[in-house]
XYZ file of C-alpha atoms in Angstrom:
760
model
C 80.122 71.764 111.711
C 83.540 73.318 111.134
C 85.112 74.483 107.912
C 88.749 75.333 107.440
C 91.092 76.467 104.708
C 94.480 74.824 104.304
C 97.595 75.442 102.256
C 99.202 73.201 99.675
C 102.952 73.424 98.971
C 103.847 74.498 95.429
C 106.941 75.414 93.401
C 107.328 77.975 90.630
C 109.237 76.188 87.861
C 109.614 79.073 85.395
C 108.750 82.757 85.408
C 105.872 82.051 83.013
C 104.803 78.563 84.030
C 103.542 76.939 87.187
C 104.182 73.421 88.402
C 101.779 72.661 91.232
C 101.040 69.661 93.388
C 97.428 69.629 94.509
C 96.247 67.348 97.264
C 92.580 66.581 97.647
C 90.879 66.476 100.989
C 88.512 63.624 100.114
C 85.800 63.609 102.762
C 87.713 65.646 105.324
C 86.319 69.052 106.318
C 89.816 70.429 105.718
C 90.413 71.632 102.165
C 93.214 73.089 100.097
C 94.475 76.662 99.935
C 97.669 78.477 99.101
C 100.194 79.443 101.723
C 101.606 82.939 101.833
C 105.080 81.459 101.624
C 104.158 79.776 98.315
C 102.212 82.701 96.901
C 103.825 84.580 94.003
C 102.826 88.036 92.738
C 103.576 88.154 89.005
C 103.065 91.884 88.509
C 102.877 94.917 90.808
C 103.322 98.673 90.605
C 104.302 101.408 93.083
C 101.175 102.859 94.663
C 100.442 106.559 95.122
C 97.361 108.698 95.661
C 96.868 112.189 94.313
C 94.361 114.313 96.155
C 92.327 116.230 93.580
C 90.159 118.256 95.977
C 91.356 121.067 98.233
C 94.061 120.305 100.771
C 92.659 118.520 103.806
C 93.867 120.232 106.953
C 94.043 118.914 110.481
C 90.938 120.871 111.421
C 88.680 119.358 108.729
C 85.643 117.424 109.908
C 86.102 113.664 110.014
C 83.090 113.139 107.766
C 84.412 115.429 104.997
C 84.564 113.819 101.541
C 87.929 113.370 99.860
C 88.461 113.237 96.121
C 91.547 111.261 95.119
C 93.025 109.910 91.908
C 94.837 106.592 91.558
C 96.628 105.321 88.460
C 97.141 101.594 87.985
C 97.741 99.402 84.949
C 96.978 102.160 82.438
C 93.714 103.164 84.118
C 93.013 106.364 86.042
C 90.465 106.012 88.848
C 88.779 109.096 90.287
C 87.565 108.055 93.723
C 85.358 109.680 96.352
C 86.231 108.633 99.910
C 84.717 109.234 103.316
C 85.814 108.147 106.768
C 84.544 104.662 107.703
C 83.703 105.788 111.235
C 80.865 103.273 111.522
C 83.291 100.329 111.583
C 85.004 101.630 114.731
C 82.281 103.698 116.404
C 82.180 101.294 119.383
C 85.929 101.486 120.009
C 86.044 104.983 121.544
C 89.683 105.654 122.505
C 91.150 102.636 120.683
C 91.365 104.467 117.345
C 94.592 106.478 117.430
C 95.226 109.606 115.395
C 97.669 107.551 113.294
C 94.843 105.351 111.942
C 92.544 106.566 109.141
C 89.960 104.221 107.623
C 88.198 105.196 104.390
C 85.433 103.741 102.243
C 84.133 104.891 98.887
C 83.507 104.189 95.216
C 85.107 104.867 91.854
C 83.243 107.801 90.329
C 80.995 106.615 87.497
C 81.193 102.877 88.348
C 78.180 101.996 90.498
C 79.221 98.405 91.212
C 82.683 99.455 92.427
C 83.808 99.684 96.040
C 86.971 101.005 97.669
C 88.464 100.492 101.118
C 91.722 102.308 101.957
C 93.437 102.417 105.350
C 96.293 104.687 106.382
C 98.296 103.566 109.405
C 101.176 105.902 110.195
C 100.652 107.243 106.684
C 101.207 103.867 104.989
C 98.343 102.835 102.677
C 96.749 99.381 102.455
C 93.383 98.330 101.090
C 91.352 97.038 98.170
C 89.710 98.501 95.056
C 87.014 96.631 93.142
C 86.665 98.302 89.730
C 83.610 96.372 88.587
C 85.739 93.725 86.877
C 88.450 92.637 89.260
C 90.011 93.268 92.642
C 93.145 95.386 93.080
C 95.018 94.982 96.357
C 97.209 97.572 98.094
C 99.880 96.300 100.480
C 102.884 97.731 102.238
C 105.939 96.846 100.148
C 107.631 95.344 103.194
C 104.716 92.874 103.646
C 104.824 91.448 100.102
C 108.465 91.966 99.134
C 109.341 88.267 99.432
C 106.284 87.223 97.387
C 107.163 89.310 94.313
C 108.403 87.471 91.234
C 112.161 88.080 90.784
C 111.756 90.430 87.813
C 109.151 92.508 89.698
C 111.305 92.649 92.808
C 114.244 93.803 90.698
C 112.162 96.639 89.208
C 111.207 97.781 92.701
C 114.570 97.463 94.425
C 114.728 101.235 95.043
C 111.421 101.267 96.951
C 111.305 102.025 100.656
C 109.799 99.442 102.991
C 107.303 102.125 104.045
C 105.909 102.608 100.529
C 102.953 100.640 99.174
C 102.403 98.587 96.029
C 99.222 97.866 94.063
C 98.590 94.611 92.212
C 95.744 92.657 90.647
C 94.557 89.637 92.573
C 94.434 87.805 89.234
C 98.211 88.314 88.988
C 98.851 86.121 92.027
C 99.719 82.455 91.633
C 98.321 79.933 94.071
C 96.867 76.455 93.938
C 93.879 77.398 91.794
C 96.166 76.485 88.898
C 96.385 72.875 87.806
C 99.531 70.755 87.384
C 101.161 72.876 84.703
C 99.486 75.925 83.275
C 100.538 78.993 81.347
C 100.141 82.317 83.102
C 98.085 83.664 80.203
C 95.468 80.953 80.758
C 95.262 81.908 84.426
C 94.270 85.403 83.356
C 91.806 84.078 80.768
C 90.140 81.807 83.277
C 89.977 84.628 85.779
C 88.139 86.769 83.209
C 85.645 83.935 82.688
C 85.188 83.826 86.467
C 84.430 87.540 86.323
C 81.746 86.911 83.676
C 80.153 84.307 85.967
C 80.340 86.725 88.873
C 78.675 89.531 86.942
C 75.807 87.361 85.698
C 75.255 85.714 89.085
C 75.351 88.922 91.078
C 73.157 90.717 88.541
C 70.475 88.036 88.937
C 70.592 87.991 92.719
C 68.529 90.505 94.646
C 70.740 91.435 97.583
C 68.239 94.077 98.646
C 65.844 91.258 99.519
C 68.149 90.314 102.352
C 68.528 92.192 105.611
C 70.107 95.284 104.045
C 71.271 98.160 106.243
C 71.962 95.758 109.087
C 75.105 95.469 111.180
C 76.791 92.632 113.012
C 79.136 93.522 115.861
C 82.317 91.546 116.281
C 85.068 91.207 118.892
C 88.568 90.654 117.503
C 91.132 88.931 119.722
C 94.784 89.135 118.635
C 97.166 86.568 120.090
C 100.734 87.391 121.073
C 102.149 86.169 117.756
C 99.819 88.477 115.818
C 100.713 91.368 118.141
C 104.413 90.707 117.519
C 103.855 90.817 113.738
C 101.972 94.140 113.778
C 105.003 96.434 114.223
C 103.752 98.018 117.436
C 100.282 98.942 116.149
C 97.969 95.974 116.668
C 94.786 98.040 116.560
C 95.760 99.738 113.300
C 96.605 96.404 111.651
C 93.319 94.793 112.767
C 91.275 97.802 111.614
C 92.994 97.836 108.199
C 92.187 94.167 107.589
C 88.616 94.475 108.899
C 88.079 97.531 106.669
C 88.446 95.189 103.661
C 86.209 92.508 105.223
C 83.594 95.210 105.816
C 83.799 96.243 102.153
C 83.111 92.703 100.912
C 80.121 92.100 103.204
C 78.645 95.615 102.960
C 78.609 95.618 99.173
C 77.515 92.016 98.544
C 75.629 90.742 101.577
C 74.068 93.994 102.767
C 75.418 93.542 106.309
C 78.005 95.903 107.731
C 80.591 95.084 110.392
C 81.067 97.037 113.614
C 84.129 96.257 115.732
C 82.904 96.028 119.328
C 86.374 95.564 120.802
C 89.959 94.674 119.918
C 91.710 92.620 122.581
C 95.475 92.295 122.160
C 96.707 89.507 124.404
C 99.927 89.921 126.345
C 99.690 86.223 127.232
C 97.925 83.560 125.161
C 96.634 81.742 128.237
C 94.727 78.685 127.009
C 95.019 79.634 123.320
C 98.183 77.631 122.783
C 97.390 74.888 120.270
C 98.606 74.915 116.679
C 96.026 72.291 115.718
C 93.214 74.145 113.958
C 90.269 72.258 115.502
C 91.746 72.339 118.998
C 92.561 76.047 118.743
C 89.029 76.795 117.514
C 87.540 74.942 120.503
C 89.958 76.671 122.882
C 88.914 80.021 121.451
C 85.208 79.219 121.760
C 85.718 78.324 125.445
C 87.750 81.496 125.983
C 85.038 83.667 124.396
C 82.177 82.045 126.307
C 84.043 82.290 129.629
C 85.570 85.751 129.356
C 83.772 87.832 126.748
C 80.290 88.883 125.847
C 79.994 87.739 122.238
C 77.952 90.477 120.498
C 77.328 88.322 117.423
C 80.701 87.098 116.236
C 84.155 86.732 117.775
C 87.287 86.066 115.753
C 90.852 85.181 116.649
C 93.556 86.833 114.549
C 96.600 84.656 115.071
C 100.208 84.859 113.992
C 100.784 81.147 114.649
C 101.605 78.829 111.779
C 98.525 76.682 112.319
C 99.091 73.006 111.521
C 101.888 74.097 109.226
C 99.401 74.444 106.349
C 96.004 75.601 107.668
C 95.181 79.299 107.406
C 91.622 79.449 108.732
C 88.758 77.586 110.389
C 85.246 78.537 111.532
C 81.888 77.111 112.608
C 79.135 76.992 109.973
C 75.932 79.085 110.297
C 76.917 80.048 113.842
C 76.302 83.819 113.827
C 74.472 85.037 116.966
C 75.273 81.806 118.848
C 77.871 80.648 121.363
C 79.675 78.984 118.442
C 79.857 82.215 116.439
C 83.650 82.115 116.392
C 86.440 81.625 113.882
C 90.219 81.685 113.561
C 92.304 83.307 110.819
C 96.062 83.204 110.393
C 96.233 86.939 109.723
C 99.526 88.015 111.261
C 101.962 89.457 108.720
C 99.629 88.591 105.806
C 98.202 92.052 105.020
C 95.321 92.087 102.548
C 95.452 88.305 102.015
C 94.818 87.904 105.733
C 91.724 90.065 105.237
C 90.449 87.856 102.376
C 90.994 84.734 104.489
C 89.069 86.342 107.362
C 86.224 87.198 104.957
C 86.148 83.524 103.897
C 85.877 82.373 107.540
C 83.219 84.975 108.377
C 81.370 83.653 105.311
C 81.173 80.245 107.029
C 79.794 81.896 110.191
C 77.192 83.577 107.985
C 76.119 80.190 106.594
C 78.076 79.882 103.332
C 79.517 76.379 102.770
C 82.429 75.684 100.446
C 81.734 76.055 96.741
C 82.758 73.304 94.336
C 83.117 70.642 97.053
C 81.336 67.292 97.151
C 78.391 66.929 99.553
C 78.230 70.724 99.970
C 75.007 72.658 99.352
C 77.042 74.598 96.764
C 78.832 71.584 95.253
C 77.779 72.475 91.701
C 79.097 76.046 91.935
C 82.256 76.694 89.865
C 85.447 77.208 91.848
C 85.890 80.878 91.053
C 84.415 82.544 94.128
C 85.390 83.611 97.627
C 84.052 80.437 99.281
C 86.163 78.120 97.138
C 88.094 75.784 99.493
C 91.348 77.289 98.189
C 92.323 80.932 97.978
C 91.660 81.534 94.315
C 91.902 85.185 93.378
C 88.298 86.182 94.103
C 86.543 88.406 96.608
C 83.028 87.587 95.301
C 80.364 85.404 96.913
C 78.647 83.021 94.495
C 74.890 83.085 93.920
C 74.644 79.873 95.951
C 76.640 81.377 98.846
C 74.398 84.441 98.904
C 71.293 82.229 99.022
C 72.688 80.226 101.961
C 73.709 83.430 103.748
C 70.240 84.888 103.206
C 68.663 81.848 104.888
C 70.955 82.197 107.906
C 70.460 85.948 108.248
C 66.684 85.577 108.253
C 67.091 83.816 111.623
C 69.893 86.023 113.010
C 68.668 87.831 116.133
C 71.865 89.715 116.996
C 71.915 92.003 113.955
C 71.399 95.665 114.798
C 70.273 98.610 112.747
C 73.089 100.186 110.768
C 70.875 103.197 110.149
C 68.463 103.801 113.026
C 65.639 105.353 110.980
C 64.748 102.787 108.305
C 65.383 99.699 110.338
C 62.421 99.805 112.734
C 60.206 99.014 109.707
C 61.601 95.525 108.970
C 60.328 94.403 112.382
C 63.299 92.245 113.222
C 63.183 93.891 116.612
C 59.705 92.541 117.392
C 60.944 89.053 116.560
C 62.742 88.912 119.881
C 59.555 90.267 121.468
C 57.662 87.055 120.717
C 60.315 85.287 122.761
C 59.164 87.204 125.798
C 55.705 85.773 125.032
C 56.712 82.837 127.205
C 57.378 85.419 129.875
C 53.706 86.389 129.910
C 53.237 82.895 131.295
C 53.463 84.822 134.525
C 49.727 85.128 133.863
C 49.405 82.266 136.335
C 51.116 84.580 138.760
C 47.739 86.010 139.761
C 46.756 82.597 141.163
C 49.806 82.227 143.385
C 49.665 85.926 144.054
C 48.075 85.618 147.503
C 50.564 83.037 148.728
C 53.652 84.341 146.951
C 52.867 87.884 148.038
C 54.527 87.383 151.427
C 57.263 85.334 149.782
C 58.358 88.089 147.370
C 58.246 90.568 150.208
C 61.145 88.972 152.079
C 62.953 88.390 148.801
C 63.221 92.096 147.955
C 64.067 92.856 151.556
C 67.334 90.886 151.590
C 68.172 92.152 148.128
C 68.384 95.790 149.198
C 70.266 94.787 152.305
C 73.313 93.455 150.431
C 73.055 96.223 147.859
C 73.705 99.050 150.307
C 76.506 97.111 151.922
C 78.722 96.869 148.808
C 77.667 100.294 147.563
C 79.162 102.270 150.432
C 82.356 100.269 150.233
C 83.241 101.199 146.632
C 81.907 104.730 147.021
C 84.352 105.805 149.710
C 87.167 104.108 147.844
C 87.149 106.369 144.769
C 85.817 109.421 146.602
C 88.748 109.941 148.931
C 91.160 110.507 146.069
C 94.284 111.804 147.782
C 94.918 115.545 147.627
C 97.562 116.551 145.103
C 101.112 116.880 146.360
C 103.580 119.369 144.922
C 105.039 118.259 141.590
C 102.477 115.473 141.010
C 101.898 114.510 137.381
C 98.623 115.546 135.743
C 97.093 112.209 134.661
C 94.257 113.658 132.568
C 96.120 113.210 129.278
C 96.620 109.456 128.744
C 96.277 107.121 125.738
C 95.811 103.368 125.121
C 98.935 101.236 125.562
C 99.724 97.752 124.243
C 96.356 97.368 122.465
C 94.611 96.215 125.678
C 91.550 98.425 126.113
C 88.647 96.227 127.212
C 88.352 97.919 130.589
C 87.659 101.474 131.689
C 89.444 104.238 133.562
C 88.578 107.334 135.567
C 90.720 110.349 136.465
C 89.944 112.204 139.702
C 88.802 115.846 139.332
C 92.140 117.070 140.699
C 94.000 115.170 137.934
C 96.487 113.599 140.356
C 94.805 110.193 140.656
C 93.730 107.601 138.059
C 91.763 104.355 138.535
C 91.836 101.506 135.984
C 89.114 98.820 136.033
C 89.220 95.377 134.351
C 91.656 94.709 131.476
C 93.255 98.045 130.527
C 96.650 99.752 130.208
C 97.281 103.493 129.832
C 100.336 105.655 129.000
C 100.816 109.400 129.508
C 100.836 111.591 126.409
C 103.741 113.585 127.877
C 107.185 112.008 127.730
C 109.876 112.236 130.414
C 113.642 111.837 130.352
C 114.894 109.058 132.626
C 118.563 109.143 133.664
C 120.490 106.946 136.072
C 119.388 109.099 139.056
C 115.660 109.246 138.245
C 113.197 107.869 140.770
C 109.409 107.989 141.139
C 107.324 108.190 144.284
C 103.591 107.529 144.212
C 100.614 106.062 146.047
C 99.355 102.703 144.799
C 96.280 100.628 145.550
C 95.118 97.332 143.973
C 92.014 95.222 144.487
C 90.751 92.064 142.828
C 92.819 89.383 141.167
C 94.719 90.754 138.183
C 97.583 89.295 136.163
C 99.867 92.356 135.864
C 99.184 95.373 138.082
C 101.868 98.017 138.172
C 103.606 101.022 136.628
C 106.606 101.856 134.471
C 107.902 103.945 131.573
C 108.145 103.155 127.874
C 109.201 104.938 124.691
C 106.609 103.227 122.473
C 103.160 101.614 122.696
C 104.218 97.946 122.859
C 104.267 96.138 126.200
C 107.902 95.645 127.229
C 108.678 93.209 130.032
C 111.856 95.081 130.970
C 109.996 98.402 131.353
C 107.004 97.568 133.589
C 107.246 97.079 137.361
C 104.736 94.362 138.294
C 103.861 95.402 141.830
C 101.275 92.635 142.214
C 99.539 90.078 140.001
C 99.449 86.382 139.185
C 101.498 86.411 135.971
C 105.271 85.974 135.982
C 105.936 88.994 133.746
C 107.756 92.285 134.213
C 110.135 93.539 136.906
C 108.969 92.121 140.247
C 111.667 93.417 142.634
C 109.272 95.853 144.345
C 105.984 94.484 145.707
C 102.653 95.936 146.798
C 101.528 94.653 150.216
C 98.752 97.150 150.971
C 95.872 94.621 150.898
C 93.449 96.964 149.111
C 94.689 100.147 150.821
C 96.971 102.915 149.524
C 100.689 102.197 149.887
C 103.393 104.847 149.434
C 106.016 103.477 147.042
C 109.372 104.617 145.647
C 111.083 103.051 142.627
C 114.648 103.996 141.554
C 113.744 103.665 137.862
C 117.128 104.925 136.645
C 118.825 101.903 138.209
C 116.830 99.651 135.851
C 116.800 101.624 132.573
C 117.245 105.097 131.105
C 115.808 106.824 128.050
C 114.431 109.964 126.438
C 110.805 111.001 126.058
C 109.348 107.984 127.885
C 105.639 107.904 128.738
C 104.433 106.913 132.215
C 102.574 103.558 132.030
C 99.845 102.230 134.353
C 99.030 98.515 133.954
C 95.895 96.645 135.058
C 96.090 93.470 132.997
C 93.561 90.647 133.274
C 92.984 88.809 129.986
C 90.877 86.059 131.568
C 88.778 87.800 134.213
C 87.294 91.044 135.485
C 86.662 93.097 138.623
C 90.300 94.043 139.255
C 91.177 97.715 139.839
C 94.384 99.715 140.138
C 94.592 103.275 141.476
C 97.761 105.356 141.130
C 98.011 108.796 142.731
C 100.506 111.616 143.304
C 103.204 110.438 140.916
C 106.326 112.567 141.354
C 109.367 112.087 139.119
C 112.620 113.362 140.553
C 116.386 113.319 140.089
C 117.619 113.789 143.659
C 121.324 113.819 142.831
C 121.387 116.088 139.777
C 123.123 118.934 141.571
C 122.901 118.095 145.255
C 120.256 120.687 146.082
C 117.221 118.397 146.419
C 114.630 116.707 144.251
C 114.289 118.113 140.754
C 111.398 116.822 138.623
C 112.347 116.822 134.934
C 110.547 119.597 133.096
C 108.420 118.243 130.223
C 108.691 121.503 128.264
C 111.928 123.477 127.745
C 112.184 127.254 128.068
C 113.813 129.827 125.771
C 112.445 128.177 122.630
C 112.398 129.756 119.152
C 109.106 131.460 118.237
C 107.561 129.832 115.155
C 104.613 132.140 114.485
C 106.501 134.355 112.018
C 107.600 131.841 109.363
C 107.762 132.294 105.582
C 107.824 129.997 102.506
C 111.119 128.312 101.655
C 112.412 126.494 98.564
C 109.276 127.260 96.491
C 107.364 124.305 97.995
C 104.120 125.793 99.343
C 101.145 123.631 98.364
C 100.535 122.426 101.918
C 99.291 124.146 105.051
C 100.527 124.865 108.554
C 99.336 125.963 111.983
C 101.691 127.608 114.476
C 101.370 128.926 117.998
C 104.314 130.228 119.985
C 106.979 127.525 120.003
C 104.857 124.871 118.197
C 104.208 124.286 114.498
C 102.186 121.656 112.612
C 102.989 121.213 108.894
C 100.519 119.357 106.614
C 100.974 118.264 103.004
C 103.865 119.392 100.786
C 105.352 122.420 102.560
C 108.674 123.930 103.734
C 108.895 126.934 106.075
C 111.743 129.166 107.315
C 112.073 131.717 110.111
C 112.756 135.382 109.399
C 115.087 135.353 112.387
C 118.688 134.383 111.610
C 121.174 132.516 113.794
C 124.921 132.054 114.170
C 126.139 128.459 114.374
C 129.521 127.782 115.939
C 131.418 124.537 116.404
C 129.809 124.172 119.864
C 126.186 124.877 118.854
C 123.625 122.229 119.869
C 120.062 122.026 118.483
C 117.324 120.590 120.765
C 113.632 120.105 119.941
C 110.596 117.797 120.227
C 109.406 116.074 117.056
C 106.552 113.882 115.802
C 105.448 112.801 112.322
C 101.868 111.753 111.616
C 102.006 110.298 108.124
C 104.811 109.207 105.857
C 106.177 111.849 103.518
C 109.374 111.949 101.514
C 111.277 114.157 103.985
C 110.202 115.118 107.521
C 112.970 117.182 109.047
C 114.704 120.305 110.271
C 117.880 122.245 109.524
C 119.402 125.636 108.707
C 120.281 127.422 105.471
C 121.781 130.767 104.500
C 119.930 131.206 101.179
C 116.536 130.413 99.666
C 117.380 127.048 98.086
C 117.153 123.646 99.749
C 120.569 122.104 100.428
C 120.832 118.398 101.224
C 123.913 118.961 103.390
C 121.951 121.382 105.623
C 118.721 119.425 106.304
C 118.380 116.592 108.830
C 115.964 114.015 107.360
C 114.454 112.513 110.528
C 111.706 110.499 108.844
C 110.674 109.761 105.254
C 111.412 107.342 102.461
C 113.684 109.619 100.379
C 117.435 109.356 100.904
C 117.740 113.174 100.753
C 119.581 115.047 103.502
C 121.531 114.047 106.601
C 120.078 110.796 108.019
C 122.243 110.325 111.117
C 119.260 110.897 113.445
C 115.992 108.975 112.919
C 112.474 109.293 114.283
C 111.091 106.180 116.056
C 107.506 107.186 116.914
C 105.521 109.151 119.483
C 106.808 112.561 120.508
C 110.579 112.217 120.394
C 113.146 114.637 121.825
C 116.238 115.256 119.678
C 119.625 116.731 120.575
C 121.857 117.360 117.535
C 125.398 118.833 117.807
C 124.748 120.855 114.686
C 128.083 122.703 114.889
C 129.820 119.431 114.081
C 128.067 119.428 110.661
C 128.370 123.078 109.556
C 129.037 126.575 110.948
C 128.396 130.124 109.792
C 126.335 133.291 110.206
C 122.970 134.400 108.846
C 121.371 130.940 109.023
C 117.568 130.693 109.008
C 115.811 127.774 110.709
C 114.196 125.458 108.091
C 111.187 123.189 108.831
C 110.433 120.436 106.291
C 107.336 118.345 105.468
C 108.050 117.294 101.883
C 105.812 115.147 99.668
C 105.992 115.992 95.954
C 103.962 112.964 94.853
C 100.947 111.234 96.339
C 98.211 112.165 98.717
C 99.160 114.989 101.073
C 98.209 113.327 104.336
C 101.702 113.631 105.823
C 102.166 115.835 108.883
C 105.125 117.030 110.933
C 104.890 118.443 114.463
C 107.908 120.367 115.825
C 108.060 122.240 119.120
C 110.349 123.609 121.822
C 113.287 124.335 119.478
C 116.355 125.672 121.298
C 119.901 126.552 120.287
C 122.717 126.570 122.806
C 126.511 126.838 122.732
């Protein structure tokens, strides 16, 4: 049985009144829900966090507690947070340093729960204060949903800032034909009373508490396109909220087994909800190992009005799948996903005829329409409890207490049929010779394949002069289902199954740049090749597809080695140029496995730079300014910093200046490498001749304040800058100024600056 949530079109007649058309779904399994396009947020406030404990430095343990303070709607919430490492513990390298997931509670409110995610320093999440749910979204995500008067009040906000709003202050189709806003709030408060009494009377501890279900999330190409280059971070942020709802109410935690970002949708093409759900189930059963649940996060506009669909009571089965229109929907996408997971867990729709929960009021999470609630009803929890009592795929969230419940032995009885081999003694005499030949052939094939793969990786080619060190690589394009191995000499890397990698070091590519390397491919992949890119999103005009079945990428140069190493040369500079581009290795196979790519002895050169032979571009410049002897500047010193030689890392609210002074002439050029991990007010660099900050001296490279010179902007990764500073100001006695400014909010912002050089 399938359940889905659909949208109903609606118009806002006045700022204080709602005129809504509600369609009923009669006996159809499809029911009504609000669309994001029709959703209106009546009230919202700028969001900020103040850290009330000591400054958290880069070196702090991941499990350290954080004390923060949040003010919203006249209330001050003191919150204790810890990293939600359990949610992503299976993801290994997929969690980038730009993603921080937190869970916690409001101090003094036992029934509260908090989930906050920071992706590139931008906060999203949810806070349940014991009475109602507060949502935190990036301003850019909800800007078009704000009521005109609210949008006007926030017109000075940066798209990178966040807003906080009450879920009860959102208008959707829970309102009837024409209803005053005040009555919406009153009815919501009555819902809250029902929630409190129902939850208080329901013993959640009687269910399988301290249990975990593992889930695979698949993101289609439309969702990937909506995630601003960080698919993994967006998925984790939304699942952090889902995990909060289920952990606190159902007693079952979520663990993300894998995030698969598709570069091609393959068979997942339909916009009909039922068809897409069936396509996804077939895809999962053919290509993935479903650990308990699998869910498709899509950016498609399903059916024009449907936002989710899932199979009922299907956890731990081949039908344990669902689909949520989550792309570009922030926290509301998370609530929709929680609704669909609720169906998988066995919860039918509340307040719907012929449902097991038909008599339940329509004020809970499993209402057919999105209604301003994150709470399961008493009836939903009972249905979920029945399903979970039969769920065999749940694992222990905490290894120690769980052995007691004996859910593990439950599978053991299943092997009881296996003891039927008791009759084996009878056939033992006859079968004895039979098994003997059986094992004999088995070993025979085993040794045959084993030697073949073994020599393949073992003879990793010896390093050639100037070969790149491939030890330092990171995930690329969100595709990380496979595995990789770097040879001991560091000059060779092998990718297996569906996986892309990019070097952590960036290289400058000019029109003369070329690469030479050894390449080997085996198996049937879709995109197998190399390239360069300045960000982490797969770009068709950056990757050379040397072999593979998919018509994607630059295919002018082809691999013909038939499983053996082939020496290849690509004149990259004839295709594109750029600064600080990472080297990419692609081994894409969304719908299969067993394919491998090995790349060895990659040498980057610019043969025609000066006519004297190949010249690999140097990743690190020489003659840089030493940053170990820096002093406070501009009286802003509440943050922290770490420096070593030509590198410095600034954390929190902090400015630093060199003791050394410099002369800037009209021809002076400033060069350096820069990265920002977190969003502050000003991340930048400049010079000044006194002890006060001057806006006409500081280059604001990243940050949501309009302060400073903003002609040069940071776009992500480690970016190399070249600024003709003498065209902006000249003089003597200038000190170098390094800026990581954040006067308000939680001091999680960081700035990394290295290899600073001045030349004339």
